[in-house]
Amino acid sequence: MKVVLSTLNAKYIHSSLALYSLAKAGEKESRKLAVREYSINNSLLEILSDLFGEQPAVLGLACYIWNIEMILPLTAMIKKVLPDTVIVLGGPEVSADPAAALQRQPGVDCVVLGEGEDIWRNLLDVLEAGADIAAVKGLAVRRGQEILITGEPGRIQRLDSLEFPYSDEVMSALKDKIIYYESSRGCPFSCRYCLSGAAGTVRCRSLEPVCREMQFFIRHQVKQVKFVDRTFNAVKSHYFPLMRFLAKQDCDTNFHFEMAADLLDDEVVEFLAAAPAGRFQFEIGIQSTALDTLQAIQRHNHWERIVRNVDKIRAYDTIHLHLDLIVGLPRETWADFERSFNDVYWLRPHMLQIGFLKLLKGSGIRQDAPEYQYAFMSEAPYEVLASDAMTYGEIRRLKQLEEVFNQVYNSGHLTQTLRYLVSLWGNNPFRLFLDLTEYWERQRLFLAAHNAKKICRHLLDYIAASRPEAVALLQELMKFDALLDPRGGGRLEFLPWNERFGGNEREEGLKNGIQDPWLEEKNLFWRNPDIVKKYIPDFVFSSWRDLRKKYHIEVFPWNIPQWAKSSSAAPEEKATAALFEQSAGTVRVHLLATADFAPGKKEQL
């Protein structure tokens, strides 16, 4: 019997843990089982053609809010060209309301309810035996005009009973994709907007197999393992030994966890100080800091503990911090969201995600919709449009603000530039980004594609029009941020660089009308290895070309490098020479003493 498991991922780089888990659960010598992953960017005809080529007797499709509106039409198409194929749906989007899926698409034969590994295995056995699928517990099955529910949703009590879903062959197929992994199920919380709390108490996989499986990923040089545990740090006896194990590994693999920052105790936070840089990545859901809102969604944030722990972890600067907010939660007005945004912004996350409430099927918030006068999308992803606390016009504006914020802040290109700009807006970052959003709309920039250079150009144009006195310093801050970016991407040619040509290419510079006033000092510095080694002990000159790839000297009219390490409002207006050294994906900044760089220009430096 040929069995195919498939889904449409949100992005090509994603993979589906569910498919590989079900594939492992359904393995049997008498079956040919294949996994076929697509993305929502593939056309339905492309997917149909590929699945037709498989000629499956049974087709299982994993359904989520991002793909259900493509999967249901796909099932109808499949039934037309493969009428004998048994089509099985599973996943949270159909499990919460299986009758709706069966009623919308007559081609769907059944829906798996809840956690599906055991149900899927039993279903395949029954189909292979030619028996009635209604004998399988945990399904929704069509019987004439009625929908028959055959038993309670599936729930795996012992996660150790599940086999590891990945193999060498699977890893080869998933090369360069994000690998998802699950070490626990369930959540200790019962947030009204979420389905995870409905899964009951947290169940954990034993540490021995988890550690062994992590070594498998490390051996395969996986770039990132993304744990899908809903609250990874819910059980300290489970997560802390695992993190200590991972911290000891000699690898470049990054491990991503969804964490509750207020559950971290002092022992764990102190341990994180010594964790290898880049080993861990934390996604922390704050969602809101408005007390009325937190009460309405049954969420308990211990804000002082969150601030203390996030501040410490951020100061280590070795763990990528991704913090989340949700627009449209109950009772959160525009003013409340502004406060929530500013509260979380000042935690200085590497990424601040502004999400929008989804009224998921089966969630408490969907039941509460009449109370809060929610207007939301009738079809997936059921995103909020308005409520009694926030109008559609306000939510629309925040949607636009999200786009600008992602381009300007979450890109990570403009750390010091934004620090200065926020100070110009009275230390109210929300107001800064709101003003930028209004500028984006006036200039119709939402309709255009943008890269890092264009974003900087737009930002500079806006400041030139609204705060012209800040332009000169802003240009220097943009230069500093550009030089600090290990991703490179080239200089912003519209900024006032000392030079456009490095090394000793003075004649080339003069020929093009570009003269670096510090060219002689830079050449003399590089020609004196004793001085250079004060800053770069292992420096060995090979060629001017190689030197320009790894190093850059820029003289700033302000002491920006020193200010970047301080908490002062603005940098001192004092010319400062800085050497930028790029190595192993990082950039180090060295302040050059006047005696080493330009002893003849003491009056200028």
Coordinates of C-alpha atoms in Angstrom, one line a residue:
M1 CA 0.0 0.0 0.0
K2 CA 1.5 3.3 -1.1
V3 CA 1.1 6.0 1.6
V4 CA 2.0 9.7 1.2
L5 CA 2.2 12.3 3.9
S6 CA 2.2 15.9 2.8
T7 CA 1.7 19.6 3.8
L8 CA 2.3 23.1 2.6
N9 CA 4.8 24.9 4.8
A10 CA 4.8 28.7 5.2
K11 CA 8.3 29.0 3.7
Y12 CA 10.6 26.9 1.7
I13 CA 13.2 26.9 4.4
H14 CA 10.7 25.3 6.9
S15 CA 10.2 21.6 7.4
S16 CA 7.4 19.7 9.0
L17 CA 8.1 17.7 12.1
A18 CA 4.6 16.3 12.1
L19 CA 5.1 14.6 8.7
Y20 CA 8.3 12.8 9.8
S21 CA 6.8 11.8 13.1
L22 CA 3.8 10.3 11.4
A23 CA 5.9 8.6 8.8
K24 CA 8.0 7.0 11.5
A25 CA 4.8 5.9 13.4
G26 CA 3.3 4.4 10.2
E27 CA 6.3 2.4 9.0
K28 CA 5.7 -1.2 8.1
E29 CA 7.4 -3.6 5.7
S30 CA 4.2 -4.0 3.7
R31 CA 3.9 -0.2 3.0
K32 CA 5.7 2.2 0.8
L33 CA 5.6 5.5 2.7
A34 CA 6.8 8.8 1.3
V35 CA 6.9 12.4 2.6
R36 CA 6.3 15.3 0.2
E37 CA 6.7 18.8 1.5
Y38 CA 5.6 21.9 -0.5
S39 CA 5.3 25.6 0.4
I40 CA 2.3 28.0 0.1
N41 CA 4.2 29.6 -2.8
N42 CA 3.8 26.5 -4.9
S43 CA 0.7 26.5 -7.2
L44 CA -2.0 23.9 -6.6
L45 CA -1.5 22.5 -10.1
E46 CA 2.1 22.0 -9.4
I47 CA 1.3 20.2 -6.1
L48 CA -1.5 18.1 -7.8
S49 CA 0.9 17.0 -10.6
D50 CA 3.5 15.9 -8.1
L51 CA 1.1 14.0 -5.9
F52 CA -0.5 12.4 -8.9
G53 CA 2.9 11.0 -9.8
E54 CA 3.0 9.3 -6.4
Q55 CA -0.3 7.4 -7.0
P56 CA -1.0 7.1 -3.3
A57 CA -3.6 4.7 -1.9
V58 CA -3.7 6.9 1.2
L59 CA -2.8 10.6 1.4
G60 CA -2.4 12.4 4.7
L61 CA -2.4 16.2 4.8
A62 CA -1.3 18.3 7.8
C63 CA -3.5 21.4 8.2
Y64 CA -2.7 24.7 9.8
I65 CA -4.0 28.3 9.6
W66 CA -1.4 29.2 6.9
N67 CA -2.3 26.4 4.5
I68 CA -5.9 25.3 5.1
E69 CA -7.4 27.6 2.4
M70 CA -5.1 25.9 -0.1
I71 CA -5.4 22.3 1.2
L72 CA -9.1 22.1 1.1
P73 CA -9.4 23.0 -2.6
L74 CA -6.4 20.7 -3.2
T75 CA -8.3 17.8 -1.8
A76 CA -11.2 18.3 -4.2
M77 CA -8.7 18.4 -7.1
I78 CA -7.0 15.2 -5.9
K79 CA -10.3 13.4 -5.6
K80 CA -11.1 14.2 -9.2
V81 CA -7.9 12.7 -10.6
L82 CA -7.4 10.0 -7.9
P83 CA -10.9 9.0 -6.9
D84 CA -9.8 5.9 -5.1
T85 CA -7.3 7.6 -2.9
V86 CA -8.3 7.8 0.8
I87 CA -7.7 11.4 1.9
V88 CA -7.0 12.0 5.6
L89 CA -6.6 15.4 7.3
G90 CA -5.0 16.1 10.6
G91 CA -3.5 19.0 12.5
P92 CA -4.8 21.8 14.7
E93 CA -6.8 23.6 12.1
V94 CA -9.1 20.6 11.4
S95 CA -8.8 18.8 14.7
A96 CA -10.7 21.6 16.6
D97 CA -13.6 21.5 14.2
P98 CA -13.5 18.4 12.1
A99 CA -17.1 18.6 11.0
A100 CA -16.4 21.9 9.2
A101 CA -13.7 20.4 7.1
L102 CA -15.7 17.3 6.2
Q103 CA -18.7 19.4 5.3
R104 CA -16.7 21.8 3.1
Q105 CA -14.9 19.1 1.1
P106 CA -16.8 15.9 0.4
G107 CA -13.6 14.4 -1.0
V108 CA -12.1 14.2 2.5
D109 CA -12.6 10.7 4.0
C110 CA -11.7 11.4 7.6
V111 CA -10.0 13.7 10.1
V112 CA -7.5 12.6 12.8
L113 CA -8.3 14.2 16.1
G114 CA -5.6 15.4 18.5
E115 CA -2.1 13.9 18.7
G116 CA -2.0 11.6 15.7
E117 CA 0.8 9.1 15.8
D118 CA -1.1 6.2 17.4
I119 CA -4.3 7.0 15.5
W120 CA -2.5 7.2 12.2
R121 CA -0.8 3.8 12.7
N122 CA -4.1 2.2 13.6
L123 CA -5.8 3.8 10.6
L124 CA -3.3 2.5 8.2
D125 CA -3.6 -1.0 9.7
V126 CA -7.4 -0.9 9.2
L127 CA -7.1 0.4 5.7
E128 CA -4.6 -2.2 4.8
A129 CA -6.9 -4.9 6.1
G130 CA -9.8 -3.5 4.1
A131 CA -11.9 -2.9 7.3
D132 CA -14.2 -0.1 8.2
I133 CA -12.2 3.0 9.4
A134 CA -15.0 3.8 11.9
A135 CA -13.4 1.0 14.0
V136 CA -10.4 3.4 14.6
K137 CA -10.7 5.5 17.8
G138 CA -10.0 9.2 17.5
L139 CA -11.4 10.0 14.0
A140 CA -14.1 12.1 12.5
V141 CA -15.8 10.1 9.7
R142 CA -18.6 11.0 7.3
R143 CA -21.5 8.6 7.4
G144 CA -24.1 9.7 4.9
Q145 CA -25.3 13.2 6.0
E146 CA -23.9 12.7 9.6
I147 CA -20.4 13.2 11.0
L148 CA -19.4 10.3 13.3
I149 CA -16.8 11.0 16.0
T150 CA -15.3 7.6 16.9
G151 CA -13.6 8.5 20.2
E152 CA -11.6 11.0 22.1
P153 CA -8.8 13.0 20.5
G154 CA -5.4 11.3 20.6
R155 CA -3.0 12.0 23.4
I156 CA 0.5 10.4 23.8
Q157 CA 1.0 9.8 27.5
R158 CA 4.6 8.6 27.2
L159 CA 6.7 10.6 24.6
D160 CA 9.4 8.0 25.0
S161 CA 7.1 5.6 23.1
L162 CA 7.6 7.7 20.0
E163 CA 10.6 6.9 17.7
F164 CA 13.0 9.6 16.6
P165 CA 11.6 10.8 13.3
Y166 CA 14.9 11.7 11.6
S167 CA 17.3 9.5 9.8
D168 CA 20.5 10.1 7.7
E169 CA 18.3 9.9 4.5
V170 CA 15.8 12.4 5.9
M171 CA 18.6 14.8 7.0
S172 CA 20.1 14.7 3.5
A173 CA 16.7 15.8 2.1
L174 CA 16.4 18.6 4.7
K175 CA 19.9 20.0 4.1
D176 CA 20.0 23.8 4.8
K177 CA 16.5 23.8 6.2
I178 CA 15.4 24.6 9.8
I179 CA 15.0 21.4 11.7
Y180 CA 12.1 21.2 14.2
Y181 CA 12.2 19.0 17.3
E182 CA 9.9 18.3 20.3
S183 CA 11.1 17.3 23.7
S184 CA 7.8 18.0 25.5
R185 CA 4.1 18.5 24.9
G186 CA 1.5 20.5 26.7
C187 CA 1.8 23.8 28.5
P188 CA 1.4 24.8 32.1
F189 CA -0.5 28.0 31.2
S190 CA -4.1 28.5 29.9
C191 CA -3.9 31.6 27.8
R192 CA -7.3 32.3 26.1
Y193 CA -5.8 32.9 22.6
C194 CA -3.8 29.7 22.5
L195 CA -4.6 26.0 22.1
S196 CA -1.5 24.6 23.8
G197 CA -2.8 24.9 27.3
A198 CA -5.8 22.7 26.3
A199 CA -3.3 19.8 26.0
G200 CA -3.2 19.5 29.7
T201 CA -0.1 19.0 31.9
V202 CA 3.4 19.0 30.4
R203 CA 4.8 15.7 29.3
C204 CA 8.5 15.4 28.8
R205 CA 10.7 13.0 26.8
S206 CA 13.5 11.4 28.9
L207 CA 16.8 13.2 28.8
E208 CA 18.9 10.3 27.6
P209 CA 17.2 10.0 24.2
V210 CA 16.9 13.7 23.8
C211 CA 20.7 14.2 24.3
R212 CA 21.5 11.4 22.0
E213 CA 19.2 12.9 19.3
M214 CA 20.9 16.3 19.8
Q215 CA 24.2 14.7 19.1
F216 CA 22.7 13.3 15.9
F217 CA 21.8 16.9 14.7
I218 CA 25.3 18.1 15.7
R219 CA 26.9 15.3 13.7
H220 CA 24.9 16.4 10.7
Q221 CA 26.0 20.0 11.2
V222 CA 22.5 21.3 11.4
K223 CA 22.5 25.1 11.4
Q224 CA 19.5 25.5 13.7
V225 CA 17.3 23.1 15.7
K226 CA 14.0 24.8 16.6
F227 CA 12.3 23.2 19.6
V228 CA 8.5 23.4 19.2
D229 CA 7.9 22.8 23.0
R230 CA 5.3 25.4 23.8
T231 CA 7.1 26.5 27.1
F232 CA 10.5 24.9 26.9
N233 CA 11.5 25.9 30.4
A234 CA 8.3 24.7 32.1
V235 CA 10.0 21.8 34.0
K236 CA 13.5 22.7 35.3
S237 CA 14.5 19.1 35.9
H238 CA 14.0 18.5 32.2
Y239 CA 15.2 21.6 30.4
F240 CA 18.2 22.7 32.6
P241 CA 20.3 19.5 32.3
L242 CA 19.6 19.6 28.6
M243 CA 20.8 23.1 28.2
R244 CA 23.9 22.3 30.2
F245 CA 24.6 19.4 27.9
L246 CA 24.2 21.5 24.8
A247 CA 26.4 24.2 26.2
K248 CA 29.3 21.7 26.5
Q249 CA 29.1 20.5 22.9
D250 CA 31.7 21.5 20.3
C251 CA 29.5 22.6 17.5
D252 CA 28.1 25.6 15.6
T253 CA 24.5 24.4 15.8
N254 CA 22.0 27.0 17.2
F255 CA 19.2 25.8 19.5
H256 CA 16.0 27.9 19.5
F257 CA 13.6 27.7 22.5
E258 CA 10.3 29.3 23.3
M259 CA 10.8 30.5 26.9
A260 CA 8.9 32.1 29.7
A261 CA 11.4 34.6 31.0
D262 CA 9.8 34.8 34.5
L263 CA 10.3 31.1 35.1
L264 CA 14.1 31.4 34.9
D265 CA 15.7 31.4 38.3
D266 CA 19.1 32.9 39.3
E267 CA 20.9 29.6 38.8
V268 CA 19.8 29.3 35.2
V269 CA 20.5 33.0 34.4
E270 CA 24.0 32.8 35.9
F271 CA 24.7 29.6 33.9
L272 CA 23.7 31.4 30.7
A273 CA 26.5 33.9 31.2
A274 CA 29.0 31.2 30.3
A275 CA 27.1 29.7 27.4
P276 CA 28.9 29.8 24.1
A277 CA 28.0 32.7 21.9
G278 CA 25.3 31.8 19.4
R279 CA 24.5 28.4 21.0
F280 CA 21.0 29.4 22.2
Q281 CA 18.2 31.6 20.9
F282 CA 15.2 32.5 23.0
E283 CA 11.7 33.5 21.8
I284 CA 9.9 35.1 24.7
G285 CA 6.2 35.9 24.5
I286 CA 5.4 39.0 26.4
Q287 CA 2.2 39.7 24.4
S288 CA 1.1 42.7 26.6
T289 CA 2.0 44.6 29.7
A290 CA -1.5 45.9 30.3
L291 CA -2.8 44.3 33.5
D292 CA -6.5 44.3 32.5
T293 CA -5.5 42.6 29.2
L294 CA -3.4 40.0 30.9
Q295 CA -6.3 39.2 33.3
A296 CA -8.7 38.9 30.4
I297 CA -6.5 36.4 28.6
Q298 CA -5.7 34.5 31.8
R299 CA -2.0 35.2 31.5
H300 CA 0.3 36.0 34.4
N301 CA 3.4 38.0 33.6
H302 CA 5.8 38.7 36.5
W303 CA 7.0 41.9 34.9
E304 CA 9.8 42.7 37.4
R305 CA 11.2 39.2 37.1
I306 CA 11.0 39.4 33.3
V307 CA 12.8 42.7 33.1
R308 CA 15.5 41.5 35.5
N309 CA 16.2 38.3 33.6
V310 CA 16.0 39.7 30.1
D311 CA 18.3 42.6 31.1
K312 CA 20.9 40.2 32.4
I313 CA 20.7 37.9 29.4
R314 CA 20.8 40.8 27.0
A315 CA 23.9 42.2 28.7
Y316 CA 25.7 38.9 28.0
D317 CA 25.2 39.6 24.3
T318 CA 25.6 35.9 23.4
I319 CA 22.0 34.8 23.1
H320 CA 19.7 36.1 20.4
L321 CA 16.5 37.4 22.1
H322 CA 13.2 37.5 20.1
L323 CA 10.3 39.1 22.1
D324 CA 6.7 39.0 21.0
L325 CA 3.7 41.3 21.3
I326 CA 0.1 40.7 20.1
V327 CA -2.1 43.5 18.7
G328 CA -5.8 43.2 19.3
L329 CA -5.9 41.4 22.7
P330 CA -9.0 42.1 24.9
R331 CA -9.2 45.5 26.6
E332 CA -5.9 46.7 25.1
T333 CA -6.5 50.2 23.7
W334 CA -4.2 52.1 21.4
A335 CA -2.7 53.9 24.4
D336 CA -2.3 50.5 26.2
F337 CA -0.5 49.1 23.2
E338 CA 1.8 52.1 23.0
R339 CA 2.8 51.4 26.6
S340 CA 3.3 47.7 26.0
F341 CA 5.4 48.4 22.9
N342 CA 7.6 50.9 24.7
D343 CA 8.0 48.6 27.7
V344 CA 9.2 45.7 25.5
Y345 CA 11.3 48.0 23.3
W346 CA 13.4 49.1 26.2
L347 CA 14.3 45.5 26.9
R348 CA 16.4 45.9 23.7
P349 CA 15.5 42.6 22.1
H350 CA 17.4 41.7 18.9
M351 CA 14.0 41.2 17.4
L352 CA 10.6 42.5 18.5
Q353 CA 7.8 40.7 16.7
I354 CA 4.5 42.5 16.4
G355 CA 1.9 39.8 15.9
F356 CA -1.9 40.2 15.4
L357 CA -4.5 38.2 17.3
K358 CA -5.8 35.1 15.6
L359 CA -9.1 33.8 16.9
L360 CA -8.3 30.2 16.5
K361 CA -10.9 27.5 16.3
G362 CA -11.2 25.9 19.7
S363 CA -9.6 28.7 21.6
G364 CA -11.1 30.5 24.6
I365 CA -10.8 33.9 22.9
R366 CA -13.0 32.7 20.0
Q367 CA -15.6 31.8 22.6
D368 CA -15.2 35.3 24.1
A369 CA -15.6 37.1 20.8
P370 CA -19.1 38.4 21.4
E371 CA -18.0 39.9 24.8
Y372 CA -15.3 42.0 23.2
Q373 CA -17.2 42.7 20.0
Y374 CA -14.6 41.1 17.9
A375 CA -14.7 41.5 14.1
F376 CA -12.3 39.0 12.5
M377 CA -11.6 37.1 9.3
S378 CA -14.2 34.4 8.6
E379 CA -11.5 32.2 7.0
A380 CA -8.1 31.3 8.2
P381 CA -6.0 32.8 9.6
Y382 CA -9.0 34.4 11.5
E383 CA -7.0 37.5 12.2
V384 CA -8.6 40.3 14.2
L385 CA -10.1 43.3 12.3
A386 CA -11.5 45.3 15.2
S387 CA -12.8 45.1 18.8
D388 CA -14.5 47.3 21.4
A389 CA -11.0 48.4 22.4
M390 CA -9.4 49.1 19.0
T391 CA -10.9 50.2 15.7
Y392 CA -10.0 48.8 12.3
G393 CA -8.3 52.1 11.4
E394 CA -6.0 51.7 14.5
I395 CA -5.3 48.1 13.7
R396 CA -4.6 49.0 10.1
R397 CA -2.1 51.7 11.2
L398 CA -0.4 49.2 13.5
K399 CA -0.1 46.7 10.6
Q400 CA 1.7 49.4 8.6
L401 CA 3.9 50.2 11.6
E402 CA 4.8 46.5 11.9
E403 CA 6.1 46.6 8.3
V404 CA 8.2 49.7 8.9
F405 CA 9.5 48.4 12.2
N406 CA 10.6 45.1 10.6
Q407 CA 12.5 47.0 8.0
V408 CA 14.1 49.5 10.2
Y409 CA 14.6 47.8 13.6
N410 CA 14.3 44.0 13.1
S411 CA 16.7 44.1 10.2
G412 CA 19.4 44.8 12.8
H413 CA 21.3 47.3 10.7
L414 CA 20.7 50.5 12.6
T415 CA 21.3 49.9 16.3
Q416 CA 23.1 53.1 17.2
T417 CA 21.3 55.2 14.6
L418 CA 17.9 54.2 16.3
R419 CA 19.3 54.8 19.7
Y420 CA 19.9 58.4 18.8
L421 CA 16.7 58.9 16.9
V422 CA 14.6 57.6 19.8
S423 CA 16.2 60.2 22.0
L424 CA 15.1 62.9 19.6
W425 CA 11.6 61.6 19.9
G426 CA 11.6 62.1 23.7
N427 CA 12.6 58.5 24.3
N428 CA 9.3 57.3 23.0
P429 CA 10.1 54.7 20.4
F430 CA 6.5 54.0 19.5
R431 CA 6.1 57.7 18.5
L432 CA 9.2 57.5 16.4
F433 CA 8.0 54.5 14.4
L434 CA 4.5 55.9 14.2
D435 CA 5.8 59.1 12.6
L436 CA 8.0 57.0 10.2
T437 CA 4.9 54.9 9.3
E438 CA 3.0 58.1 8.4
Y439 CA 6.0 59.2 6.3
W440 CA 6.1 55.8 4.6
E441 CA 2.4 56.2 3.6
R442 CA 2.8 59.8 2.4
Q443 CA 5.6 58.7 0.2
R444 CA 3.8 55.5 -0.9
L445 CA 6.8 53.5 0.2
F446 CA 4.6 50.5 1.2
L447 CA 4.2 49.8 -2.5
A448 CA 7.9 49.4 -3.1
A449 CA 10.5 46.8 -2.4
H450 CA 13.3 47.9 0.0
N451 CA 16.8 46.7 0.8
A452 CA 19.1 48.0 3.6
K453 CA 20.5 50.8 1.5
K454 CA 17.0 52.1 0.5
I455 CA 15.8 52.0 4.0
C456 CA 18.7 54.1 5.2
R457 CA 18.1 56.5 2.3
H458 CA 14.4 56.9 3.2
L459 CA 15.3 57.4 6.8
L460 CA 17.8 60.0 6.0
D461 CA 15.4 61.8 3.7
Y462 CA 12.8 61.9 6.4
I463 CA 15.2 63.3 9.0
A464 CA 16.4 65.9 6.6
A465 CA 12.8 67.1 6.1
S466 CA 11.8 66.9 9.8
R467 CA 14.9 67.4 11.9
P468 CA 17.6 68.9 9.6
E469 CA 19.8 69.8 12.5
A470 CA 20.3 66.1 13.2
V471 CA 21.4 65.0 9.7
A472 CA 25.2 65.4 10.1
L473 CA 25.3 63.2 13.2
L474 CA 22.8 60.8 11.8
Q475 CA 25.0 60.2 8.7
E476 CA 28.0 59.4 11.0
L477 CA 25.9 57.0 13.0
M478 CA 24.7 55.2 9.9
K479 CA 28.4 54.8 8.9
F480 CA 29.2 53.4 12.3
D481 CA 26.3 50.9 12.1
A482 CA 27.3 49.9 8.5
L483 CA 30.8 49.2 9.5
L484 CA 29.7 47.1 12.5
D485 CA 27.5 44.9 10.4
P486 CA 29.3 41.5 9.9
R487 CA 27.0 40.7 7.0
G488 CA 28.6 43.5 5.0
G489 CA 26.6 44.4 2.0
G490 CA 28.7 47.3 0.9
R491 CA 28.9 50.9 1.9
L492 CA 26.1 53.4 1.7
E493 CA 27.5 55.6 -1.1
F494 CA 25.4 58.6 -0.2
L495 CA 27.2 59.0 3.2
P496 CA 30.3 61.2 3.7
W497 CA 33.0 58.5 4.0
N498 CA 36.6 59.5 4.5
E499 CA 37.5 57.6 1.4
R500 CA 36.0 55.4 -1.4
F501 CA 39.3 53.6 -2.1
G502 CA 41.3 51.9 0.6
G503 CA 45.0 51.2 1.0
N504 CA 47.5 53.4 -0.8
E505 CA 45.5 54.1 -3.9
R506 CA 45.9 57.9 -3.6
E507 CA 46.3 58.5 -7.3
E508 CA 43.1 56.5 -8.1
G509 CA 41.2 58.6 -5.6
L510 CA 42.5 61.9 -6.9
K511 CA 41.7 60.9 -10.4
N512 CA 38.1 60.3 -9.5
G513 CA 37.9 63.6 -7.6
I514 CA 37.8 61.8 -4.2
Q515 CA 40.5 62.8 -1.7
D516 CA 40.7 61.2 1.8
P517 CA 42.0 63.9 4.2
W518 CA 43.4 61.0 6.4
L519 CA 44.9 58.9 3.6
E520 CA 48.6 59.6 4.5
E521 CA 47.9 58.8 8.2
K522 CA 46.2 55.5 7.3
N523 CA 49.0 54.4 5.0
L524 CA 51.6 55.3 7.6
F525 CA 49.7 53.3 10.2
W526 CA 49.5 50.2 8.1
R527 CA 53.2 50.4 7.2
N528 CA 54.2 50.3 10.8
P529 CA 53.6 46.7 12.0
D530 CA 54.7 47.4 15.6
I531 CA 51.9 50.0 16.0
V532 CA 49.4 47.9 14.2
K533 CA 50.1 44.9 16.5
K534 CA 49.1 47.0 19.5
Y535 CA 45.6 46.6 18.2
I536 CA 45.7 43.4 16.2
P537 CA 48.4 41.2 17.8
D538 CA 48.3 38.5 15.1
F539 CA 48.4 41.0 12.2
V540 CA 50.5 40.0 9.1
F541 CA 50.4 42.1 6.0
S542 CA 49.8 40.2 2.8
S543 CA 48.4 42.7 0.3
W544 CA 46.4 45.9 0.2
R545 CA 43.5 44.0 -1.3
D546 CA 43.3 41.6 1.6
L547 CA 43.8 44.4 4.1
R548 CA 40.8 46.2 2.7
K549 CA 38.6 43.1 3.0
K550 CA 39.3 42.6 6.7
Y551 CA 40.0 46.1 8.1
H552 CA 38.8 49.6 7.7
I553 CA 39.8 52.9 9.4
E554 CA 37.3 55.7 9.6
V555 CA 37.7 59.1 11.3
F556 CA 34.4 60.3 12.8
P557 CA 33.7 64.0 13.7
W558 CA 32.0 62.7 16.9
N559 CA 33.3 60.1 19.4
I560 CA 30.7 57.6 18.4
P561 CA 32.7 54.4 19.3
Q562 CA 33.0 55.6 22.9
W563 CA 29.4 56.8 23.0
A564 CA 28.2 53.4 21.8
K565 CA 29.5 51.8 25.0
S566 CA 28.0 54.5 27.3
S567 CA 24.5 55.6 28.4
S568 CA 24.9 59.3 27.6
A569 CA 22.3 61.0 25.4
A570 CA 24.5 62.0 22.5
P571 CA 28.2 61.5 21.5
E572 CA 30.8 64.2 22.2
E573 CA 31.7 66.3 19.2
K574 CA 35.3 65.2 19.0
A575 CA 37.1 63.7 16.0
T576 CA 37.9 60.0 16.6
A577 CA 39.7 57.4 14.6
A578 CA 38.4 53.9 14.8
L579 CA 39.7 50.7 13.3
F580 CA 37.1 48.0 12.4
E581 CA 38.3 44.4 12.3
Q582 CA 36.2 41.7 10.7
S583 CA 36.9 38.2 11.7
A584 CA 34.9 35.0 12.0
G585 CA 31.5 36.7 11.4
T586 CA 32.1 39.4 14.0
V587 CA 33.4 43.0 14.0
R588 CA 35.6 44.5 16.6
V589 CA 36.2 48.2 17.0
H590 CA 39.6 49.6 18.2
L591 CA 39.9 53.2 19.1
L592 CA 43.2 54.5 17.7
A593 CA 45.3 56.7 20.0
T594 CA 46.4 60.0 18.4
A595 CA 50.1 59.1 19.1
D596 CA 49.7 55.9 17.0
F597 CA 47.5 57.2 14.2
A598 CA 48.0 60.9 13.6
P599 CA 50.6 62.4 15.9
G600 CA 50.9 65.4 13.5
K601 CA 47.3 66.2 13.8
K602 CA 46.8 66.4 17.5
E603 CA 44.8 69.6 17.1
Q604 CA 42.3 67.7 15.0
L605 CA 42.0 64.5 17.0

